CSV table of C-alpha atoms in Angstrom, one decimal:
chain,number,residue,atom,x,y,z
A,133,MET,CA,109.2,-6.6,36.5
A,134,THR,CA,108.7,-8.8,33.4
A,135,GLU,CA,111.4,-10.8,34.5
A,136,TYR,CA,109.8,-11.3,37.7
A,137,TYR,CA,107.8,-14.2,36.9
A,138,LYS,CA,110.3,-16.7,35.4
A,139,ALA,CA,108.2,-20.0,33.4
A,140,GLU,CA,111.5,-22.1,34.2
A,141,ASP,CA,111.1,-21.1,38.3
A,142,LEU,CA,107.9,-23.9,38.5
A,143,ASP,CA,110.0,-26.3,37.9
A,144,ARG,CA,111.8,-24.9,41.1
A,145,PHE,CA,108.4,-25.4,43.0
A,146,GLY,CA,110.9,-28.4,45.1
A,147,GLU,CA,113.2,-25.7,46.5
A,148,MET,CA,110.4,-24.4,48.6
A,149,GLY,CA,111.2,-27.6,50.8
A,150,LYS,CA,114.3,-26.6,51.6
A,151,GLY,CA,113.5,-24.5,54.7
A,152,ASN,CA,111.0,-26.7,55.8
A,153,PRO,CA,110.9,-29.9,54.6
A,154,GLU,CA,108.2,-31.3,57.0
A,155,LEU,CA,105.5,-28.4,56.0
A,156,PHE,CA,106.4,-28.7,52.3
A,157,ARG,CA,105.8,-32.6,52.4
A,158,LYS,CA,102.5,-32.1,54.2
A,159,PHE,CA,101.4,-29.3,51.4
A,160,MET,CA,102.4,-31.9,48.8
A,161,ASP,CA,100.3,-34.8,50.0
A,162,TRP,CA,97.4,-32.3,50.9
A,163,TYR,CA,97.6,-30.9,46.9
A,164,THR,CA,98.1,-34.4,45.7
A,165,GLY,CA,95.2,-35.7,47.4
A,166,ALA,CA,93.1,-32.7,46.5
A,167,LEU,CA,93.7,-33.4,43.1
A,168,ARG,CA,93.2,-36.7,43.1
A,169,PRO,CA,89.8,-38.4,41.4
A,170,GLY,CA,87.1,-38.7,43.8
A,171,VAL,CA,83.2,-37.8,43.5
A,172,LEU,CA,84.7,-35.2,41.1
A,173,ASN,CA,86.7,-36.4,38.3
A,174,LYS,CA,90.1,-35.1,37.5
A,175,ARG,CA,88.8,-33.1,34.2
A,176,GLU,CA,86.7,-31.2,36.7
A,177,LYS,CA,89.0,-31.0,39.1
A,178,VAL,CA,91.7,-29.4,36.8
A,179,LEU,CA,88.8,-26.8,35.6
A,180,ILE,CA,88.1,-25.7,38.9
A,181,GLY,CA,92.1,-25.4,39.0
A,182,LEU,CA,92.1,-23.1,36.0
A,183,ALA,CA,89.4,-21.0,37.2
A,184,VAL,CA,90.9,-20.0,40.6
A,185,ALA,CA,94.0,-19.7,38.9
A,186,HIS,CA,92.5,-16.7,37.1
A,187,ALA,CA,90.7,-15.7,40.0
A,188,ILE,CA,94.1,-15.4,42.0
A,189,GLN,CA,95.9,-14.5,38.9
A,190,CYS,CA,98.9,-16.9,39.4
A,191,PRO,CA,100.9,-17.4,36.0
A,192,TYR,CA,102.4,-20.1,37.2
A,193,CYS,CA,98.9,-21.8,38.1
A,194,ILE,CA,97.6,-20.2,34.6
A,195,ASP,CA,100.0,-22.1,32.6
A,196,ALA,CA,99.9,-25.4,34.2
A,197,TYR,CA,96.4,-25.4,34.5
A,198,THR,CA,95.9,-24.7,31.1
A,199,LYS,CA,98.2,-27.2,29.9
A,200,SER,CA,96.0,-29.8,32.4
A,201,CYS,CA,92.5,-28.7,30.7
A,202,LEU,CA,94.3,-29.7,27.3
A,203,GLU,CA,95.8,-32.7,28.6
A,204,GLU,CA,91.8,-33.6,30.0
A,205,GLY,CA,90.9,-33.1,26.1
A,206,MET,CA,89.2,-29.3,26.6
A,207,ASN,CA,90.1,-26.9,24.2
A,208,LEU,CA,89.8,-23.0,23.6
A,209,GLU,CA,86.1,-22.8,24.5
A,210,HIS,CA,86.3,-24.5,27.5
A,211,ILE,CA,89.0,-22.6,28.8
A,212,THR,CA,87.4,-19.3,28.1
A,213,GLU,CA,84.1,-20.5,29.4
A,214,ALA,CA,85.9,-21.3,32.9
A,215,VAL,CA,87.5,-17.8,32.9
A,216,HIS,CA,84.5,-16.1,32.1
A,217,VAL,CA,83.2,-17.9,35.3
A,218,ALA,CA,85.9,-17.0,37.3
A,219,SER,CA,85.9,-13.3,36.3
A,220,ALA,CA,82.2,-13.1,36.7
A,221,VAL,CA,82.2,-14.2,40.2
A,222,ARG,CA,85.0,-12.1,41.0
A,223,GLY,CA,83.1,-9.1,39.5
A,224,GLY,CA,80.0,-10.5,41.2
A,225,ALA,CA,81.9,-10.1,44.4
A,226,SER,CA,83.0,-6.7,43.9
A,227,LEU,CA,79.6,-5.3,42.6
A,228,ILE,CA,77.8,-6.8,45.6
A,229,HIS,CA,80.0,-4.9,48.0
A,230,GLY,CA,78.4,-2.0,46.4
A,231,ILE,CA,75.6,-2.9,49.3
A,232,GLN,CA,78.5,-2.1,51.4
A,233,ALA,CA,78.6,1.4,50.2
A,234,HIS,CA,75.0,1.7,49.6
A,235,ASN,CA,74.7,1.0,53.9
A,236,ALA,CA,77.5,3.4,54.3
A,237,ILE,CA,75.8,6.2,52.3
A,238,ASP,CA,72.4,5.5,54.4
A,239,LYS,CA,74.4,5.8,57.5
A,240,LEU,CA,75.7,8.9,56.5
A,241,SER,CA,72.8,10.4,55.0
A,242,LEU,CA,70.5,12.7,56.4
B,272,MET,CA,118.5,-35.9,29.8
B,273,ILE,CA,116.2,-38.5,29.4
B,274,THR,CA,116.6,-42.0,29.9
B,275,LYS,CA,117.3,-44.1,26.5
B,276,PHE,CA,114.1,-45.8,25.9
B,277,LYS,CA,116.1,-49.0,25.3
B,278,ASP,CA,117.3,-49.1,28.8
B,279,LYS,CA,114.0,-47.9,30.2
B,280,VAL,CA,112.5,-51.4,28.8
B,281,ALA,CA,115.4,-53.3,29.7
B,282,GLU,CA,115.3,-52.0,33.2
B,283,THR,CA,111.0,-52.9,33.3
B,284,LEU,CA,111.0,-56.2,31.7
B,285,GLU,CA,114.5,-57.3,32.1
B,286,THR,CA,114.3,-58.3,28.6
B,287,PRO,CA,114.7,-56.5,24.7
B,288,LEU,CA,111.3,-55.7,23.5
B,289,MET,CA,110.4,-58.8,21.3
B,290,SER,CA,107.6,-59.1,18.6
B,291,GLU,CA,104.9,-61.5,19.7
B,292,GLY,CA,104.0,-62.9,16.2
B,293,ILE,CA,102.6,-61.0,13.3
B,294,THR,CA,98.8,-60.7,13.3
B,295,SER,CA,98.5,-57.8,10.8
B,296,LEU,CA,100.5,-56.1,7.9
B,297,GLN,CA,100.6,-52.2,7.9
B,298,VAL,CA,101.4,-51.1,4.5
B,299,ASN,CA,102.2,-47.5,3.5
B,300,LEU,CA,101.4,-46.9,0.0
B,301,GLY,CA,103.0,-43.2,-0.3
B,302,TYR,CA,103.6,-40.1,1.3
B,303,SER,CA,101.3,-37.9,-1.3
B,304,CYS,CA,98.6,-36.4,0.4
B,305,ASN,CA,95.7,-33.5,-0.7
B,306,MET,CA,96.8,-32.6,3.0
B,307,ALA,CA,99.8,-31.1,4.8
B,308,CYS,CA,99.2,-31.4,8.6
B,309,LYS,CA,101.3,-29.9,11.0
B,310,HIS,CA,101.7,-33.1,13.2
B,311,CYS,CA,101.9,-35.4,10.4
B,312,HIS,CA,104.7,-37.9,11.4
B,313,VAL,CA,106.0,-38.8,7.7
B,314,GLY,CA,105.6,-35.2,6.3
B,315,ALA,CA,102.9,-36.2,3.7
B,316,GLY,CA,101.8,-33.6,1.5
B,317,PRO,CA,101.0,-32.7,-2.1
B,318,GLY,CA,104.5,-32.3,-3.1
B,319,ARG,CA,105.4,-35.9,-2.0
B,320,SER,CA,105.9,-38.4,-5.1
B,321,GLU,CA,107.0,-41.6,-3.0
B,322,GLU,CA,104.5,-44.1,-3.9
B,323,MET,CA,104.7,-48.0,-3.6
B,324,ASN,CA,104.6,-49.3,-7.4
B,325,LYS,CA,102.4,-52.3,-8.7
B,326,ASP,CA,105.2,-54.5,-8.7
B,327,THR,CA,105.7,-54.2,-4.9
B,328,ILE,CA,102.2,-54.2,-3.9
B,329,ASP,CA,102.0,-57.7,-5.7
B,330,ILE,CA,104.7,-58.9,-3.7
B,331,VAL,CA,102.9,-57.5,-0.5
B,332,LEU,CA,100.0,-59.5,-1.9
B,333,ASP,CA,101.9,-62.5,-2.2
B,334,SER,CA,103.0,-62.2,1.2
B,335,VAL,CA,99.4,-61.9,2.6
B,336,ARG,CA,98.3,-65.1,0.4
B,337,LYS,CA,101.4,-67.2,1.3
B,338,TYR,CA,101.4,-66.3,5.1
B,339,ASP,CA,97.4,-66.0,5.3
B,340,ILE,CA,97.7,-62.4,7.0
B,341,ARG,CA,94.5,-61.8,8.0
B,342,THR,CA,94.6,-58.0,8.9
B,343,LEU,CA,95.8,-55.3,6.1
B,344,ASP,CA,96.2,-51.9,7.5
B,345,ILE,CA,96.5,-49.5,4.5
B,346,THR,CA,98.0,-45.9,5.0
B,347,GLY,CA,99.9,-43.2,3.5
B,348,GLY,CA,99.9,-40.1,3.0
B,349,ALA,CA,96.4,-40.4,1.8
B,350,PRO,CA,96.4,-44.2,0.6
B,351,GLU,CA,93.2,-43.3,-1.8
B,352,LEU,CA,96.1,-41.3,-4.1
B,353,ASN,CA,98.2,-44.2,-4.8
B,354,PRO,CA,97.0,-45.3,-8.4
B,355,HIS,CA,96.9,-49.1,-7.4
B,356,PHE,CA,94.9,-48.6,-4.3
B,357,ILE,CA,92.0,-50.0,-5.5
B,358,TYR,CA,93.9,-52.9,-7.2
B,359,LEU,CA,95.4,-53.5,-3.7
B,360,VAL,CA,92.0,-53.7,-1.9
B,361,LYS,CA,90.5,-55.8,-4.4
B,362,GLU,CA,92.7,-58.6,-4.7
B,363,ALA,CA,93.5,-58.5,-0.7
B,364,LYS,CA,89.9,-58.8,-0.2
B,365,LYS,CA,89.7,-62.1,-2.3
B,366,THR,CA,92.4,-63.7,0.2
B,367,GLY,CA,89.5,-63.3,3.2
B,368,CYS,CA,91.6,-60.8,5.0
B,369,HIS,CA,90.2,-58.1,6.8
B,370,ILE,CA,91.3,-54.5,5.6
B,371,ILE,CA,91.8,-51.3,7.4
B,372,ALA,CA,92.4,-48.1,5.5
B,373,ARG,CA,93.4,-44.7,7.0
B,374,SER,CA,91.7,-42.2,5.4
B,375,ASN,CA,91.7,-38.2,5.8
B,376,LEU,CA,88.4,-38.1,5.0
B,377,THR,CA,88.5,-35.0,3.1
B,378,ILE,CA,90.0,-36.7,0.2
B,379,PHE,CA,86.5,-37.9,-0.6
B,380,PHE,CA,86.0,-34.6,-1.9
B,381,GLU,CA,89.0,-34.3,-4.2
B,382,LYS,CA,88.1,-35.0,-8.0
B,383,GLY,CA,88.0,-38.3,-9.0
B,384,PHE,CA,87.8,-39.9,-5.6
B,385,GLU,CA,84.1,-39.1,-5.0
B,386,ARG,CA,83.2,-43.0,-5.3
B,387,ILE,CA,85.8,-43.9,-2.5
B,388,PRO,CA,83.2,-43.9,0.1
B,389,GLU,CA,80.9,-46.4,-1.9
B,390,PHE,CA,84.0,-48.5,-3.0
B,391,TYR,CA,84.7,-48.8,0.8
B,392,GLN,CA,81.2,-50.0,1.7
B,393,GLU,CA,80.9,-52.5,-1.2
B,394,ASN,CA,84.2,-53.9,-0.1
B,395,ASN,CA,83.2,-53.6,3.7
B,396,ILE,CA,86.4,-51.9,4.7
B,397,GLU,CA,87.0,-50.8,8.3
B,398,ILE,CA,87.8,-47.0,8.4
B,399,THR,CA,90.3,-45.4,10.6
B,400,ALA,CA,89.6,-41.8,10.6
B,401,SER,CA,91.3,-38.6,11.7
B,402,LEU,CA,89.0,-36.3,13.5
B,403,PRO,CA,91.7,-34.5,15.8
B,404,TYR,CA,88.2,-32.7,17.7
B,405,TYR,CA,84.5,-32.3,17.7
B,406,LEU,CA,85.0,-28.8,17.4
B,407,ASP,CA,86.3,-26.6,14.6
B,408,SER,CA,88.6,-24.5,16.7
B,409,GLY,CA,92.1,-26.1,16.5
B,410,VAL,CA,91.5,-28.8,13.5
B,411,ASP,CA,91.5,-26.4,10.9
B,412,ARG,CA,94.7,-24.6,12.3
B,413,VAL,CA,96.6,-28.0,12.4
B,414,ARG,CA,95.1,-29.5,9.2
B,415,GLY,CA,94.1,-26.7,7.1
B,416,ALA,CA,91.3,-24.5,6.3
B,417,GLY,CA,88.2,-26.1,6.0
B,418,THR,CA,89.1,-29.3,7.3
B,419,PHE,CA,86.6,-29.8,10.1
B,420,HIS,CA,83.9,-29.0,8.1
B,421,ARG,CA,84.5,-31.3,5.2
B,422,SER,CA,85.3,-34.3,7.9
B,423,ILE,CA,81.9,-33.8,9.6
B,424,GLU,CA,80.2,-34.2,6.1
B,425,ALA,CA,82.2,-37.1,5.2
B,426,LEU,CA,81.6,-38.4,8.3
B,427,LYS,CA,77.4,-37.7,7.8
B,428,LEU,CA,78.0,-39.6,4.1
B,429,LEU,CA,79.8,-42.4,5.9
B,430,ASN,CA,76.9,-42.8,8.5
B,431,SER,CA,74.2,-42.9,5.5
B,432,LEU,CA,76.3,-45.6,3.9
B,433,GLY,CA,75.8,-48.0,7.2
B,434,TYR,CA,79.3,-47.0,9.1
B,435,GLY,CA,79.6,-46.6,12.4
B,436,ASN,CA,75.8,-47.4,13.6
B,437,GLY,CA,76.8,-50.9,14.5
B,438,SER,CA,74.6,-52.4,11.7
B,439,GLY,CA,76.4,-54.6,8.9
B,440,GLY,CA,79.5,-54.7,10.9
B,441,ARG,CA,81.0,-51.4,9.1
B,442,ARG,CA,83.5,-50.3,11.4
B,443,LEU,CA,84.2,-46.4,11.6
B,444,ASN,CA,87.0,-45.3,14.1
B,445,LEU,CA,88.1,-41.8,14.9
B,446,VAL,CA,91.6,-40.8,15.6
B,447,TYR,CA,92.2,-37.7,18.3
B,448,ASN,CA,95.7,-36.2,18.6
B,449,PRO,CA,96.4,-33.1,20.9
B,450,SER,CA,96.6,-29.9,18.4
B,451,GLY,CA,99.7,-28.7,20.6
B,452,ILE,CA,102.7,-29.7,22.8
B,453,PHE,CA,100.8,-31.2,25.2
B,454,LEU,CA,99.9,-34.9,26.2
B,455,ALA,CA,96.4,-37.0,25.0
B,456,PRO,CA,93.7,-37.4,27.5
B,457,ALA,CA,92.2,-40.6,28.5
B,458,GLN,CA,90.6,-42.4,26.1
B,459,ASP,CA,87.4,-43.4,27.5
B,460,CYS,CA,86.6,-40.4,28.7
B,461,LEU,CA,87.1,-38.5,25.7
B,462,GLU,CA,85.4,-41.4,23.6
B,463,GLU,CA,82.3,-40.7,25.9
B,464,GLU,CA,82.4,-36.8,25.2
B,465,TYR,CA,83.3,-37.2,21.0
B,466,ARG,CA,80.3,-39.5,21.3
B,467,ARG,CA,77.9,-37.1,23.0
B,468,GLU,CA,78.9,-34.0,21.3
B,469,LEU,CA,79.2,-35.4,17.7
B,470,THR,CA,75.8,-36.9,18.1
B,471,SER,CA,73.9,-33.7,19.7
B,472,ARG,CA,76.0,-31.2,17.2
B,473,TYR,CA,75.8,-33.3,13.9
B,474,GLY,CA,73.8,-36.2,14.1
B,475,ILE,CA,77.3,-38.3,13.6
B,476,VAL,CA,78.0,-41.7,15.2
B,477,PHE,CA,81.0,-43.9,14.9
B,478,SER,CA,82.8,-47.0,16.4
B,479,ARG,CA,85.7,-46.3,18.7
B,480,LEU,CA,87.7,-43.8,19.2
B,481,PHE,CA,91.5,-43.9,19.3
B,482,VAL,CA,93.4,-41.5,21.4
B,483,PHE,CA,97.1,-41.1,20.1
B,484,SER,CA,100.0,-38.9,21.7
B,485,ASN,CA,101.9,-36.6,18.9
B,486,MET,CA,105.2,-38.7,18.5
B,487,PRO,CA,108.4,-36.2,18.3
B,488,VAL,CA,108.9,-37.3,14.9
B,489,GLY,CA,108.4,-35.7,11.3
B,490,ARG,CA,106.4,-32.3,11.4
B,491,PHE,CA,105.8,-32.4,14.8
B,492,ARG,CA,109.8,-32.9,15.7
B,493,THR,CA,110.6,-29.7,13.8
B,494,HIS,CA,108.1,-27.7,15.3
B,495,LEU,CA,109.1,-28.8,19.0
B,496,GLU,CA,112.9,-28.1,17.8
B,497,LYS,CA,111.9,-24.8,16.6
B,498,THR,CA,109.9,-23.6,19.5
B,499,GLY,CA,112.8,-25.2,21.8
B,500,ALA,CA,110.2,-27.4,23.3
B,501,LEU,CA,112.0,-30.6,22.3
B,502,GLU,CA,113.9,-31.6,25.6
B,503,ARG,CA,110.6,-30.9,27.6
B,504,TYR,CA,108.1,-32.8,25.4
B,505,LEU,CA,110.8,-36.0,25.7
B,506,LYS,CA,110.8,-35.3,29.1
B,507,THR,CA,106.8,-35.2,29.8
B,508,LEU,CA,106.6,-38.4,27.6
B,509,GLU,CA,109.2,-40.4,29.8
B,510,ASP,CA,107.4,-39.0,32.8
B,511,SER,CA,104.6,-40.5,31.7
B,512,PHE,CA,106.1,-43.7,31.0
B,513,ASN,CA,103.7,-46.7,31.6
B,514,PRO,CA,105.4,-50.3,31.9
B,515,SER,CA,101.3,-51.8,31.6
B,516,THR,CA,101.3,-50.0,27.6
B,517,LEU,CA,104.2,-52.4,26.7
B,518,ASP,CA,102.2,-55.5,26.3
B,519,GLY,CA,99.9,-54.0,23.5
B,520,LEU,CA,102.7,-52.1,21.8
B,521,MET,CA,101.4,-52.4,17.7
B,522,CYS,CA,105.4,-53.0,17.0
B,523,ARG,CA,105.0,-56.2,18.7
B,524,HIS,CA,102.0,-57.5,16.5
B,525,LEU,CA,102.6,-55.9,13.1
B,526,VAL,CA,105.0,-55.2,10.6
B,527,SER,CA,105.4,-51.8,8.7
B,528,VAL,CA,106.2,-52.2,5.0
B,529,GLY,CA,107.4,-48.9,3.5
B,530,TRP,CA,106.3,-47.3,0.2
B,531,ASP,CA,109.9,-48.8,-1.5
B,532,GLY,CA,108.9,-52.2,0.3
B,533,ALA,CA,111.7,-51.9,3.0
B,534,LEU,CA,110.3,-53.5,6.5
B,535,TYR,CA,109.8,-51.3,9.8
B,536,ASP,CA,108.7,-52.4,13.2
B,537,CYS,CA,106.1,-49.5,13.1
B,538,ASP,CA,105.3,-46.3,10.8
B,539,PHE,CA,107.1,-44.3,13.3
B,540,ASN,CA,110.4,-46.2,12.4
B,541,GLN,CA,109.5,-45.8,8.9
B,542,ALA,CA,109.5,-42.1,9.3
B,543,LEU,CA,113.0,-42.0,10.7
B,544,ASP,CA,114.1,-44.9,8.4
B,545,LEU,CA,115.0,-47.0,11.2
B,546,HIS,CA,114.5,-50.3,9.2
B,547,ILE,CA,114.3,-54.0,10.5
B,548,GLU,CA,118.0,-55.2,10.4
B,549,ALA,CA,119.8,-58.2,10.0
B,550,PRO,CA,119.2,-61.1,10.7
B,551,TYR,CA,115.8,-60.3,9.8
B,552,PRO,CA,114.2,-59.8,6.7
B,553,SER,CA,114.6,-56.1,5.8
B,554,HIS,CA,112.1,-56.0,2.6
B,555,ILE,CA,109.0,-57.1,1.6
B,556,ARG,CA,110.5,-59.8,-1.1
B,557,ASP,CA,111.8,-61.7,1.8
B,558,PHE,CA,109.3,-61.7,4.2
B,559,ASP,CA,109.2,-64.4,6.6
B,560,ARG,CA,106.3,-64.2,9.3
B,561,GLU,CA,108.0,-66.8,11.3
B,562,LEU,CA,111.0,-65.2,11.7
B,563,LEU,CA,110.0,-61.5,11.7
B,564,GLY,CA,107.5,-62.9,14.4
B,565,ARG,CA,110.4,-63.3,17.2
B,566,ARG,CA,112.5,-60.5,15.9
B,567,GLU,CA,113.8,-57.8,18.2
B,568,ILE,CA,112.1,-54.3,17.8
B,569,ARG,CA,114.2,-51.5,17.1
B,570,LEU,CA,113.7,-48.7,19.7
B,571,GLY,CA,114.5,-45.2,19.7
B,572,ASP,CA,113.6,-42.3,22.3
B,573,HIS,CA,110.5,-41.6,20.2
B,574,CYS,CA,109.0,-44.8,21.1
B,575,TYR,CA,108.1,-42.9,24.7
B,576,GLY,CA,105.4,-41.6,22.8
B,577,CYS,CA,103.8,-44.9,22.6
B,578,THR,CA,104.4,-45.5,26.4
B,579,ALA,CA,102.9,-42.4,27.4
B,580,GLY,CA,99.7,-42.4,30.1
B,581,GLN,CA,97.6,-44.9,28.6
B,582,GLY,CA,99.7,-45.7,25.2
B,583,SER,CA,99.0,-44.9,21.7
B,584,THR,CA,98.8,-47.9,19.7
């Protein structure tokens, strides 16, 4: 499985248009639009991208958004803090489900 | 494979890249340096012995006087290490030209160079100094242990001498370059961040931040080759080609003088030994401002480094 994700495959992303060019074009338009500076600037958007990349653990996204963050003038400290935020939210999401377990206990208990 | 830079320019301008007249003379005093930064395009360091001799410096000064050069941009290595540095500055100052010194800042703490900051102040020299980041991580890795701390102390010292605070006209510019294989951010955004962080963390002020990409030349190119990243980096630079940067390219407005007096279109061509060719003068002893001011610029694929994104000049 170490060969499952290959760095060079990221450059082949455009091949995903082969099966359905129209849907791929729509995706790319949407993706490009979502990343374009709006009320959030580019720096803020790539930092969100980096955090999400870690939350969903996509190796391609992690590589791509780490580079984007560096190109926006951020460094190891910024990136590490963002990963902690992503991890903390993700951890919190698990922890809050403990309430569901507690609820279940309540239902099952005498 | 990338498109040759020369072809890219021809396609964009429909003419070769030409000089638009010389407003500035950039003089490289040699490759000796107290540091050996990983990204240095001239490969400067303590082991380098190349330095401009006094005869060549006198010819540079003759050219400054004869052609009324208004800006002298002094670089190296660490230019302060050249034994004739003080002489060059004092004599050039007498002509009334504006002088910019490109300093690594840490030279101020080397034995025998402690008076350099005051010398800069007394002669109202504009300082353009390397500070690749406002946090220490990354800087010491690229430039050597302790560099960041010494740079901060040097900047505080320069501020105390009136540099960078807008008073007395003493300009202190900082230079950012990426500490790895990635492009530089937008200058305006990063300048704002440098200003905020350097002021709040260290009480440091400065005039301008210049953002430069790393040129695929010298030690940085060696690193790209070693890590197998050269082709991808060149492609990234090409993909980021911005035609609007062509007007302001430094090579169109200056001539670079090498430590041995050879003439180049820029410091990067100097590092690659791509000197100015006939029919234009190729040595400072033959300097002709008018002729050189309408020369065709010698190009290479490294030139993509100056046209990527917002440009590096």
